[in-house]
Amino acid sequence: MTDADQVRNSVVEEALGKLDLDTKTRLLAGQDMWSLPAVPEIGLQSLVMSDGPIGVRGVRWTADDPSIALPSPTALAAAWDPGLARRAGRLLAQEARRKGVHVLLAPTVNLHRSPLGGRHFECYSEDPYLTGAVGAGYVNGVQDGGVGTTVKHFVGNDAETDRFTVDSVIAPRPLRELYLAPFEAIVANAHPWGIMTAYNQVNGTTMTEHRYLVNEVLRGEWGFDGCNVSDWMAARSTTGDIEGGMDVAMPGPQSVYGPALAEAVRSGEVPESAVDDAVRNVLRLAARVGILEGAPAAVPEAPAPVDGQALARELAARGIVLVRNEAAAGRGAALPLDASAGRTVALSGAAARDARVLGGGSATVFPERIVSPLDGLTAALPDGALTYCVGADPSEELAPADKGFELRAVCRDASGAVLGEGSLPSGQVQWIGNDLPAGATYENMASIEVTGTFLPRESGEHAFGTRGLGAFTLAVGGRTRWEGVQEMGNEADPFEAFFGAPSERARVDLAEGEPVEVSLTFHVPDMTALPLKAIMFSLLHLGPRRDADELIAEAVAAARAADTAVVVVATTDRVESEGFDRKDLALPGRQDDLVRAVAAANPNTVVVVNAGSPVELPWREDVAAVLLTWFPGQEGGAALADVLLGDAEPGGRLPTTWPARFADAPVTEVVPTEGRLEYREGLFIGYRAYERHGVEPAFPFGHGLGYTDWTYESLEVTATTARVRVMNTGTRPGREVVQVYLAPVADASDGAQGATAERPASWLAAFAGVEAGPGESVEAEIALPARAFEIWDEEAGGWQRIGGGYEVRASHSHGDTRLTAALDIS
């Protein structure tokens, strides 16, 4: 413990001693959606929290205060670089300080157990070691900037279906070796100031009340001394939560803590010492972020400023995974593109023009600018070198009004008087808690009008519609086109209802370039009795429906006339979002047909896949190159141009196995049976499961091609270290991710369980990134963690080292071992 730690702890104890019971319990409950109350008498300011996996939202969800939008966490994990994750964290800390935020509600370190997980874009990987390493880098970076983190969702929230109530049934070994492992690694290596407990149950106990996992494991075994915050609306029991080790119940002001907790103490149901322990953790967090008078902040001075736009572009390029790069049309590898004079590129795909740069749900932020693939390539290529065709749209449904719309939200009272208004970047209104425009409250609002103008990009019949629940009035061109009420369907999750099926309400003939007035009025219901107040609805639009075959034919003609064809395909927020899981891994719409047709017309076809997690690529062997960009953030189009033209190397490696077909995925179950989701596969998820079942994926875990070649020259191992020497045998400088896997080759010599315990055929033990120029050799010295040789002994209730023989594999990916060495440990 440092001197500063001792001073902070002394100040915390002194402050705690000055508080009465009612103040203490009030401090453990949100005063609103995002903050805890100030207590001036002890010099405590209000502690402010905000979502922050890819950007800092702030306390109001508004485009009037833009946020840097970084690539999705899957993209960050694809870089396989904890140091880069740390730099991303420092940028987000800078953004948090700018917005007055003290704690980020991130990172999300749940695992990619099944490829159907709808929120996997916000998680890192299928592998616990990689997840823990990248997550620790992120946490260290954010806290380098003096801003706290809440590592989430602790634990077993690995799918979205029935996430509020599902009982994740996980045996002790996989619970320890897989699902708890990233949290344990981050606690050990990054000392996070917060943890967020999940909605779900684990083995029959709600996580906010899980005394064993929180008090005994997280705090007791691991030594976590931070603040345990509930997921929003996850706290359900006053006594159960405080006894289960939950410090803060969010949001407020209605809460199971506050007055309810004070009454529980006075009635003898809860000892006041339990309240004191929780308040102590809150005050320690406040002290660390510098808002408790007399306590030194953990970071007295902010780090040097970070150029957010430049870092977002670098992160996007570093996370792009080149999974295929074949010779085509009598030349070398398809990428990087030959950008010499006269070379032409035919770009197609609606996703190239209207980029999706982040996933749906609570991670959503509003960036100041978005660079689409079309924008990026237009800026990078000479005039006349690029053509563009829509080709195919990933969504044939209405989507939030976006391109061509200039909108604002106007809040009115029952008399029609304007209470407040704010700008909207799209037709989507997503206000939770205090997000409302200044002057508007849930009590005084009678209506919200999304209003403005629309400048059509095409002539023809335009469809308008709504998404959300409640009463609406839709007007286009000064005429009411529809008025009615949308009732609740079968949705179990508010995000599912919000991102669910759109409803078409009207079709209107419009002319290209002629502006028209649009308006959608939402009639605000009485929300007095709701514990969490929110307004979520959208004005939707879909342009004229052109014949799909005709669009594909246009793209084919352009591709046939060009030297290179680039097709951008993507998922939508109906496919990947918070609140629901996926049904399959197919790309939506006619995108597969577009790729096949373009590839048949031009053998030099490059496909860019913009998805947060795996999708089926049935045409992958028919195209020259395939790039995975995940959701690449606001600078994604610029980064893509950098990579396509060779100004940057595609730096990514797969953080999750990419199946050839959904039917090949070994673990797919995400829907509970009678409230229980059984993790029957045990230890065998991701590449461990593919290897066990002998299934060949489309692309293995860890796979990724750069723009140079690597020869693995030597491997030397001890029980604690692997030394790997590699040579860059290509013609360009590059970066290689050296991956070290362990494979047991003999029965264990130690312990009763160790002799019979089932283990995966191989697993990732460690990795390191190295850089070298053409012809250069470089050595990576990679520490082998002791935990890589251990299993959780269920009978003994502890970790057991498994001795015996191991094959140590120095690999380019899980499916591409370059060197092996024998190791025998006792």
mmCIF file of C-alpha atoms in Angstrom, residues 269-479:
data_model
loop_
_atom_site.group_PDB
_atom_site.id
_atom_site.type_symbol
_atom_site.label_atom_id
_atom_site.label_comp_id
_atom_site.label_asym_id
_atom_site.label_seq_id
_atom_site.Cartn_x
_atom_site.Cartn_y
_atom_site.Cartn_z
ATOM 1 C CA GLU A 269 -32.747 -7.274 9.271
ATOM 2 C CA VAL A 270 -29.380 -5.848 8.183
ATOM 3 C CA PRO A 271 -26.366 -5.018 10.388
ATOM 4 C CA GLU A 272 -25.176 -1.437 10.032
ATOM 5 C CA SER A 273 -21.655 -2.782 9.574
ATOM 6 C CA ALA A 274 -22.736 -4.142 6.161
ATOM 7 C CA VAL A 275 -23.868 -0.654 5.186
ATOM 8 C CA ASP A 276 -20.579 0.782 6.430
ATOM 9 C CA ASP A 277 -18.615 -1.674 4.279
ATOM 10 C CA ALA A 278 -20.543 -0.611 1.188
ATOM 11 C CA VAL A 279 -20.204 3.114 1.947
ATOM 12 C CA ARG A 280 -16.493 2.629 2.532
ATOM 13 C CA ASN A 281 -16.167 1.201 -0.978
ATOM 14 C CA VAL A 282 -18.102 4.112 -2.492
ATOM 15 C CA LEU A 283 -15.999 6.675 -0.650
ATOM 16 C CA ARG A 284 -12.797 4.914 -1.713
ATOM 17 C CA LEU A 285 -13.938 5.130 -5.345
ATOM 18 C CA ALA A 286 -14.764 8.810 -4.902
ATOM 19 C CA ALA A 287 -11.353 9.399 -3.376
ATOM 20 C CA ARG A 288 -9.589 7.677 -6.262
ATOM 21 C CA VAL A 289 -11.334 9.805 -8.876
ATOM 22 C CA GLY A 290 -10.617 12.976 -6.885
ATOM 23 C CA ILE A 291 -14.032 14.062 -5.603
ATOM 24 C CA LEU A 292 -13.591 13.478 -1.848
ATOM 25 C CA GLU A 293 -12.108 16.513 -0.130
ATOM 26 C CA GLY A 294 -8.779 15.868 1.581
ATOM 27 C CA ALA A 295 -8.094 12.606 -0.253
ATOM 28 C CA PRO A 296 -5.416 12.642 -2.974
ATOM 29 C CA ALA A 297 -6.711 11.502 -6.351
ATOM 30 C CA ALA A 298 -5.128 8.340 -7.694
ATOM 31 C CA VAL A 299 -3.985 10.345 -10.733
ATOM 32 C CA PRO A 300 -3.087 13.905 -9.687
ATOM 33 C CA GLU A 301 -2.507 15.144 -13.254
ATOM 34 C CA ALA A 302 -4.111 13.989 -16.478
ATOM 35 C CA PRO A 303 -1.845 12.294 -19.051
ATOM 36 C CA ALA A 304 -0.786 14.071 -22.221
ATOM 37 C CA PRO A 305 -3.673 14.826 -24.599
ATOM 38 C CA VAL A 306 -4.609 12.197 -27.170
ATOM 39 C CA ASP A 307 -5.678 12.956 -30.746
ATOM 40 C CA GLY A 308 -8.964 11.075 -30.747
ATOM 41 C CA GLN A 309 -9.558 11.151 -34.484
ATOM 42 C CA ALA A 310 -6.075 9.849 -35.269
ATOM 43 C CA LEU A 311 -6.243 7.116 -32.651
ATOM 44 C CA ALA A 312 -9.689 6.006 -33.823
ATOM 45 C CA ARG A 313 -8.263 5.616 -37.333
ATOM 46 C CA GLU A 314 -5.236 3.691 -36.084
ATOM 47 C CA LEU A 315 -7.360 1.392 -33.924
ATOM 48 C CA ALA A 316 -9.648 0.606 -36.843
ATOM 49 C CA ALA A 317 -6.742 -0.370 -39.106
ATOM 50 C CA ARG A 318 -5.072 -2.406 -36.368
ATOM 51 C CA GLY A 319 -8.290 -4.347 -35.785
ATOM 52 C CA ILE A 320 -9.050 -5.158 -39.442
ATOM 53 C CA VAL A 321 -8.488 -8.860 -40.079
ATOM 54 C CA LEU A 322 -7.418 -9.985 -43.543
ATOM 55 C CA VAL A 323 -8.610 -13.593 -43.637
ATOM 56 C CA ARG A 324 -8.065 -14.301 -47.346
ATOM 57 C CA ASN A 325 -5.703 -12.737 -49.894
ATOM 58 C CA GLU A 326 -5.215 -14.755 -53.071
ATOM 59 C CA ALA A 327 -3.610 -14.058 -56.411
ATOM 60 C CA ALA A 328 -6.063 -12.984 -59.089
ATOM 61 C CA ALA A 329 -6.109 -11.806 -62.680
ATOM 62 C CA GLY A 330 -2.511 -12.715 -63.423
ATOM 63 C CA ARG A 331 -1.013 -10.649 -60.597
ATOM 64 C CA GLY A 332 0.166 -11.210 -57.072
ATOM 65 C CA ALA A 333 -2.032 -11.128 -53.999
ATOM 66 C CA ALA A 334 -5.187 -9.079 -54.416
ATOM 67 C CA LEU A 335 -4.211 -6.724 -51.590
ATOM 68 C CA PRO A 336 -2.874 -4.159 -51.222
ATOM 69 C CA LEU A 337 -4.499 -2.653 -54.283
ATOM 70 C CA ASP A 338 -2.420 -1.501 -57.193
ATOM 71 C CA ALA A 339 -3.110 2.225 -57.098
ATOM 72 C CA SER A 340 -0.967 3.127 -60.098
ATOM 73 C CA ALA A 341 -2.292 5.545 -62.690
ATOM 74 C CA GLY A 342 -5.273 4.342 -64.631
ATOM 75 C CA ARG A 343 -6.272 1.564 -62.235
ATOM 76 C CA THR A 344 -9.973 1.569 -61.395
ATOM 77 C CA VAL A 345 -12.102 0.323 -58.504
ATOM 78 C CA ALA A 346 -15.807 -0.536 -58.581
ATOM 79 C CA LEU A 347 -17.299 -0.198 -55.102
ATOM 80 C CA SER A 348 -20.708 -1.655 -54.277
ATOM 81 C CA GLY A 349 -22.956 -2.367 -51.311
ATOM 82 C CA ALA A 350 -25.315 -0.015 -49.506
ATOM 83 C CA ALA A 351 -23.140 -0.520 -46.427
ATOM 84 C CA ALA A 352 -20.291 1.200 -48.272
ATOM 85 C CA ARG A 353 -22.300 4.407 -48.506
ATOM 86 C CA ASP A 354 -24.308 4.298 -45.269
ATOM 87 C CA ALA A 355 -21.803 2.902 -42.802
ATOM 88 C CA ARG A 356 -22.713 1.199 -39.551
ATOM 89 C CA VAL A 357 -19.831 2.068 -37.252
ATOM 90 C CA LEU A 358 -21.062 0.835 -33.858
ATOM 91 C CA GLY A 359 -23.411 -1.693 -32.311
ATOM 92 C CA GLY A 360 -26.873 -1.031 -30.932
ATOM 93 C CA GLY A 361 -27.947 -0.556 -27.342
ATOM 94 C CA SER A 362 -26.367 1.193 -24.381
ATOM 95 C CA ALA A 363 -22.985 1.460 -26.128
ATOM 96 C CA THR A 364 -24.396 3.899 -28.688
ATOM 97 C CA VAL A 365 -22.791 7.345 -28.935
ATOM 98 C CA PHE A 366 -23.087 10.220 -31.403
ATOM 99 C CA PRO A 367 -19.781 10.975 -33.164
ATOM 100 C CA GLU A 368 -19.102 14.355 -34.686
ATOM 101 C CA ARG A 369 -18.365 12.718 -38.030
ATOM 102 C CA ILE A 370 -18.521 9.315 -39.704
ATOM 103 C CA VAL A 371 -16.210 8.303 -42.546
ATOM 104 C CA SER A 372 -17.898 5.634 -44.649
ATOM 105 C CA PRO A 373 -15.991 3.262 -46.960
ATOM 106 C CA LEU A 374 -17.237 5.354 -49.883
ATOM 107 C CA ASP A 375 -15.955 8.530 -48.201
ATOM 108 C CA GLY A 376 -12.605 6.932 -47.387
ATOM 109 C CA LEU A 377 -11.949 5.552 -50.871
ATOM 110 C CA THR A 378 -13.202 8.708 -52.601
ATOM 111 C CA ALA A 379 -10.659 10.752 -50.633
ATOM 112 C CA ALA A 380 -7.817 8.277 -51.188
ATOM 113 C CA LEU A 381 -8.161 7.469 -54.895
ATOM 114 C CA PRO A 382 -7.551 9.795 -57.859
ATOM 115 C CA ASP A 383 -10.516 11.446 -59.520
ATOM 116 C CA GLY A 384 -12.222 9.064 -61.891
ATOM 117 C CA ALA A 385 -10.711 5.931 -60.360
ATOM 118 C CA LEU A 386 -13.770 4.988 -58.278
ATOM 119 C CA THR A 387 -17.329 4.113 -59.232
ATOM 120 C CA TYR A 388 -20.126 3.276 -56.810
ATOM 121 C CA CYS A 389 -23.305 1.216 -57.066
ATOM 122 C CA VAL A 390 -25.746 0.274 -54.308
ATOM 123 C CA GLY A 391 -25.775 -3.348 -55.442
ATOM 124 C CA ALA A 392 -27.666 -4.679 -52.429
ATOM 125 C CA ASP A 393 -28.934 -3.281 -49.166
ATOM 126 C CA PRO A 394 -28.402 -5.237 -45.930
ATOM 127 C CA SER A 395 -31.808 -4.042 -44.795
ATOM 128 C CA GLU A 396 -34.971 -4.217 -46.827
ATOM 129 C CA GLU A 397 -36.853 -2.796 -43.846
ATOM 130 C CA LEU A 398 -37.416 0.737 -42.713
ATOM 131 C CA ALA A 399 -34.602 2.160 -40.567
ATOM 132 C CA PRO A 400 -34.219 5.327 -38.470
ATOM 133 C CA ALA A 401 -34.357 8.383 -40.721
ATOM 134 C CA ASP A 402 -30.778 9.338 -41.492
ATOM 135 C CA LYS A 403 -29.234 10.476 -44.773
ATOM 136 C CA GLY A 404 -30.995 13.531 -46.181
ATOM 137 C CA PHE A 405 -32.889 14.274 -42.964
ATOM 138 C CA GLU A 406 -32.308 17.327 -40.764
ATOM 139 C CA LEU A 407 -34.243 16.731 -37.568
ATOM 140 C CA ARG A 408 -34.812 18.088 -34.104
ATOM 141 C CA ALA A 409 -36.959 16.974 -31.183
ATOM 142 C CA VAL A 410 -39.479 19.461 -29.793
ATOM 143 C CA CYS A 411 -41.042 18.776 -26.370
ATOM 144 C CA ARG A 412 -44.423 20.358 -25.563
ATOM 145 C CA ASP A 413 -46.811 20.446 -22.630
ATOM 146 C CA ALA A 414 -50.527 19.720 -22.774
ATOM 147 C CA SER A 415 -51.282 23.244 -24.007
ATOM 148 C CA GLY A 416 -48.832 22.917 -26.896
ATOM 149 C CA ALA A 417 -46.268 25.271 -25.378
ATOM 150 C CA VAL A 418 -42.653 24.366 -26.152
ATOM 151 C CA LEU A 419 -40.760 23.162 -23.091
ATOM 152 C CA GLY A 420 -37.441 22.406 -24.738
ATOM 153 C CA GLU A 421 -35.845 21.057 -27.893
ATOM 154 C CA GLY A 422 -32.661 19.400 -29.081
ATOM 155 C CA SER A 423 -31.042 18.238 -32.292
ATOM 156 C CA LEU A 424 -31.199 14.632 -33.471
ATOM 157 C CA PRO A 425 -28.583 12.939 -35.674
ATOM 158 C CA SER A 426 -31.278 10.557 -36.922
ATOM 159 C CA GLY A 427 -34.935 9.770 -36.396
ATOM 160 C CA GLN A 428 -34.076 7.736 -33.313
ATOM 161 C CA VAL A 429 -35.071 9.098 -29.894
ATOM 162 C CA GLN A 430 -33.445 7.176 -27.065
ATOM 163 C CA TRP A 431 -33.798 9.159 -23.861
ATOM 164 C CA ILE A 432 -33.224 7.384 -20.556
ATOM 165 C CA GLY A 433 -33.397 9.161 -17.220
ATOM 166 C CA ASN A 434 -32.219 12.760 -17.500
ATOM 167 C CA ASP A 435 -31.497 12.719 -21.230
ATOM 168 C CA LEU A 436 -34.393 15.100 -21.881
ATOM 169 C CA PRO A 437 -33.780 18.513 -23.460
ATOM 170 C CA ALA A 438 -33.422 21.349 -20.986
ATOM 171 C CA GLY A 439 -36.809 22.519 -19.711
ATOM 172 C CA ALA A 440 -38.601 19.221 -20.347
ATOM 173 C CA THR A 441 -39.515 16.733 -17.638
ATOM 174 C CA TYR A 442 -41.425 13.460 -17.694
ATOM 175 C CA GLU A 443 -44.100 15.110 -15.581
ATOM 176 C CA ASN A 444 -44.731 18.163 -17.771
ATOM 177 C CA MET A 445 -44.297 16.665 -21.258
ATOM 178 C CA ALA A 446 -47.421 15.766 -23.201
ATOM 179 C CA SER A 447 -45.806 15.231 -26.603
ATOM 180 C CA ILE A 448 -42.483 14.977 -28.419
ATOM 181 C CA GLU A 449 -42.324 15.911 -32.066
ATOM 182 C CA VAL A 450 -39.504 14.736 -34.301
ATOM 183 C CA THR A 451 -39.647 17.361 -36.987
ATOM 184 C CA GLY A 452 -37.565 18.773 -39.819
ATOM 185 C CA THR A 453 -36.942 18.384 -43.529
ATOM 186 C CA PHE A 454 -36.030 15.526 -45.822
ATOM 187 C CA LEU A 455 -34.066 15.985 -49.062
ATOM 188 C CA PRO A 456 -34.622 12.793 -51.087
ATOM 189 C CA ARG A 457 -31.646 11.210 -52.806
ATOM 190 C CA GLU A 458 -33.932 9.387 -55.250
ATOM 191 C CA SER A 459 -37.266 9.998 -56.918
ATOM 192 C CA GLY A 460 -40.047 7.521 -56.311
ATOM 193 C CA GLU A 461 -42.213 6.053 -53.598
ATOM 194 C CA HIS A 462 -40.707 6.597 -50.129
ATOM 195 C CA ALA A 463 -41.950 4.630 -47.123
ATOM 196 C CA PHE A 464 -42.252 6.166 -43.657
ATOM 197 C CA GLY A 465 -42.944 4.391 -40.401
ATOM 198 C CA THR A 466 -42.461 4.033 -36.671
ATOM 199 C CA ARG A 467 -40.734 1.845 -34.152
ATOM 200 C CA GLY A 468 -41.546 1.877 -30.479
ATOM 201 C CA LEU A 469 -44.582 1.597 -28.257
ATOM 202 C CA GLY A 470 -47.343 4.163 -27.794
ATOM 203 C CA ALA A 471 -49.496 6.659 -29.682
ATOM 204 C CA PHE A 472 -48.118 8.436 -32.755
ATOM 205 C CA THR A 473 -49.085 10.948 -35.429
ATOM 206 C CA LEU A 474 -47.081 10.902 -38.682
ATOM 207 C CA ALA A 475 -47.118 13.770 -41.180
ATOM 208 C CA VAL A 476 -45.214 14.147 -44.459
ATOM 209 C CA GLY A 477 -45.439 17.176 -46.704
ATOM 210 C CA GLY A 478 -47.788 18.949 -44.308
ATOM 211 C CA ARG A 479 -50.398 16.154 -44.385
#
